[in-house]
Amino acid sequence: MSKTAPQYALRYLSLSWKRCFNKISGQPKFKKKGRDDSFTLDGSITVGFNHIKLPRIGWMKTYEVLPDNVTPCGCNY
């Protein structure tokens, strides 16, 4: 498992509580396990036709067709 996934989870949790304490938004609502699961990765990610290469995991098949020759970007929120 990549070390960045839990680090991003803690970073986003800290950000959401800061927003709550500064009266910008309400309390964070935690996601239910197994429903719309997602995670964030850093590093080299390669996208193919219907598969994606993740660091330490390898090639994984996807259910949807992905655009070819696309470089994923790391977006900061």
Rosetta silent file (secondary structure, phi, psi, omega in degrees, C-alpha in Angstrom):
SEQUENCE: MSKTAPQYALRYLSLSWKRCFNKISGQPKFKKKGRDDSFTLDGSITVGFNHIKLPRIGWMKTYEVLPDNVTPCGCNY
SCORE:     score description
SCORE:     0.000 S_00000001
   1 L     0.000  141.721  178.838    0.000    0.000    0.000 S_00000001
   2 L   -73.486  143.188 -178.888    1.206    3.466   -0.784 S_00000001
   3 L   -75.706  -15.608 -175.151    2.025    5.659    2.201 S_00000001
   4 H   -79.480  -24.018 -178.696    0.385    8.702    0.637 S_00000001
   5 H   -61.303  -50.982  177.450   -3.213    7.414    0.761 S_00000001
   6 H   -67.894  -30.461  178.779   -3.546    7.621    4.590 S_00000001
   7 H   -65.320  -42.099  177.029   -1.549   10.865    4.628 S_00000001
   8 H   -65.991  -38.255  178.707   -4.005   12.493    2.228 S_00000001
   9 H   -60.677  -44.933  178.507   -6.937   11.167    4.266 S_00000001
  10 H   -68.038  -35.918  178.773   -5.552   12.785    7.432 S_00000001
  11 H   -64.766  -44.290  179.577   -4.735   16.002    5.563 S_00000001
  12 H   -69.456  -33.556  176.430   -8.285   16.297    4.201 S_00000001
  13 H   -64.875  -44.503  177.956   -9.748   15.454    7.627 S_00000001
  14 H   -61.713  -42.660  178.975   -7.669   18.198    9.244 S_00000001
  15 H   -62.767  -41.026 -178.627   -8.739   20.671    6.555 S_00000001
  16 H   -68.905  -36.673  177.359  -12.422   19.846    7.011 S_00000001
  17 H   -70.990  -34.877  175.393  -12.277   20.302   10.798 S_00000001
  18 H   -62.153  -41.387  177.733  -10.460   23.640   10.378 S_00000001
  19 H   -64.259  -36.212  179.343  -13.253   24.757    8.052 S_00000001
  20 H   -67.326  -46.112 -177.866  -15.812   23.634   10.637 S_00000001
  21 H   -69.685  -25.295  177.179  -14.142   25.493   13.530 S_00000001
  22 L   -89.116    8.942  177.047  -13.807   28.669   11.425 S_00000001
  23 L    62.070   28.461  176.361  -17.588   28.529   10.710 S_00000001
  24 L   -85.802  -37.727  179.715  -17.034   28.124    6.955 S_00000001
  25 L  -144.767  177.236  179.575  -18.820   24.779    6.778 S_00000001
  26 L   -84.586 -171.296  179.614  -20.489   22.202    8.993 S_00000001
  27 L   -65.633  146.920  178.494  -19.083   19.063   10.561 S_00000001
  28 L   -68.424  141.935  176.160  -17.467   16.570    8.186 S_00000001
  29 L  -105.175  123.559 -175.919  -19.599   13.601    7.158 S_00000001
  30 L   -81.350  145.174 -178.621  -17.624   10.406    6.900 S_00000001
  31 L   -75.313  145.001  175.507  -18.065    8.128    3.916 S_00000001
  32 L   -77.648  140.193 -177.344  -19.688    4.748    4.371 S_00000001
  33 L   -66.122  134.944  176.534  -17.369    1.846    3.720 S_00000001
  34 L    86.148    2.822 -178.787  -17.811    0.098    0.369 S_00000001
  35 L  -121.179  116.103 -178.241  -19.786    2.902   -1.254 S_00000001
  36 L    51.931   47.876  179.925  -18.092    5.095   -3.874 S_00000001
  37 L   -65.139  141.063  177.681  -14.665    4.184   -2.476 S_00000001
  38 L  -152.458  162.527  175.619  -11.795    6.367   -3.623 S_00000001
  39 L  -155.442  166.893 -176.734   -8.229    7.224   -2.662 S_00000001
  40 L  -115.577  137.264  178.944   -5.429    9.564   -3.716 S_00000001
  41 L  -126.581  148.468  169.915   -2.023    8.509   -5.017 S_00000001
  42 L  -112.452  156.027  175.509    1.201   10.327   -5.793 S_00000001
  43 L   115.680 -162.925 -175.305    3.808    9.061   -8.170 S_00000001
  44 L   -86.580  113.991  178.115    3.920    7.568  -11.601 S_00000001
  45 L  -119.485  127.863 -179.406    0.498    6.477  -12.815 S_00000001
  46 E  -113.348  133.964 -178.880    0.126    5.202  -16.379 S_00000001
  47 E  -108.677  131.153  175.687   -3.229    5.074  -18.164 S_00000001
  48 L  -112.255 -161.184 -177.094   -3.962    2.559  -20.919 S_00000001
  49 L   -66.190  -56.726  177.325   -7.089    1.748  -22.976 S_00000001
  50 L  -134.373   32.019  176.652   -9.066   -0.054  -20.267 S_00000001
  51 E  -149.139  161.714 -178.249   -6.418   -0.458  -17.580 S_00000001
  52 E  -137.273  140.476  179.759   -4.310    1.708  -15.285 S_00000001
  53 E  -102.435  118.638  179.974   -0.891    1.039  -13.763 S_00000001
  54 E  -105.744  146.338  179.071   -0.619    1.911  -10.086 S_00000001
  55 L   -64.348  140.402  179.222    2.636    2.008   -8.121 S_00000001
  56 L    68.428  -16.205 -179.885    3.287   -1.180   -6.075 S_00000001
  57 L  -100.374  -45.481 -178.827    0.037   -2.763   -7.302 S_00000001
  58 E   105.026 -157.887 -177.317    0.666   -3.043  -11.033 S_00000001
  59 E   -77.447  131.633  177.377   -1.793   -3.080  -13.906 S_00000001
  60 E  -124.960  137.024  179.716   -5.480   -3.020  -12.942 S_00000001
  61 E   -82.933  143.181  178.242   -8.375   -3.458  -15.347 S_00000001
  62 L  -112.679  159.949  179.455  -11.178   -0.878  -15.339 S_00000001
  63 L   -83.653  -16.533 -178.541  -14.838   -1.254  -16.237 S_00000001
  64 L  -115.218  155.559  178.514  -14.833    1.881  -18.365 S_00000001
  65 L   -80.248  127.758 -178.837  -12.793    2.837  -21.404 S_00000001
  66 L  -100.088  149.686  177.352  -10.186    5.427  -20.515 S_00000001
  67 L   -64.282  141.144 -177.550   -8.800    8.048  -22.899 S_00000001
  68 L   -83.520  150.805  178.410   -5.484    6.977  -24.405 S_00000001
  69 L    56.619   46.135  178.585   -2.211    8.904  -23.899 S_00000001
  70 L  -111.488  135.225  175.897   -3.500   10.927  -20.946 S_00000001
  71 L  -101.151  118.008  178.580   -1.247   12.060  -18.113 S_00000001
  72 L   -68.066  145.275  179.862   -3.106   12.268  -14.779 S_00000001
  73 L  -110.353  150.956  175.129   -2.542   15.458  -12.842 S_00000001
  74 L   -91.355  105.339 -178.593   -2.294   15.911   -9.087 S_00000001
  75 L   -93.098  132.119  178.068   -4.987   18.417   -8.215 S_00000001
  76 L  -101.608  133.636  179.504   -4.783   20.159   -4.842 S_00000001
  77 L  -105.823    0.000    0.000   -7.972   21.190   -3.116 S_00000001
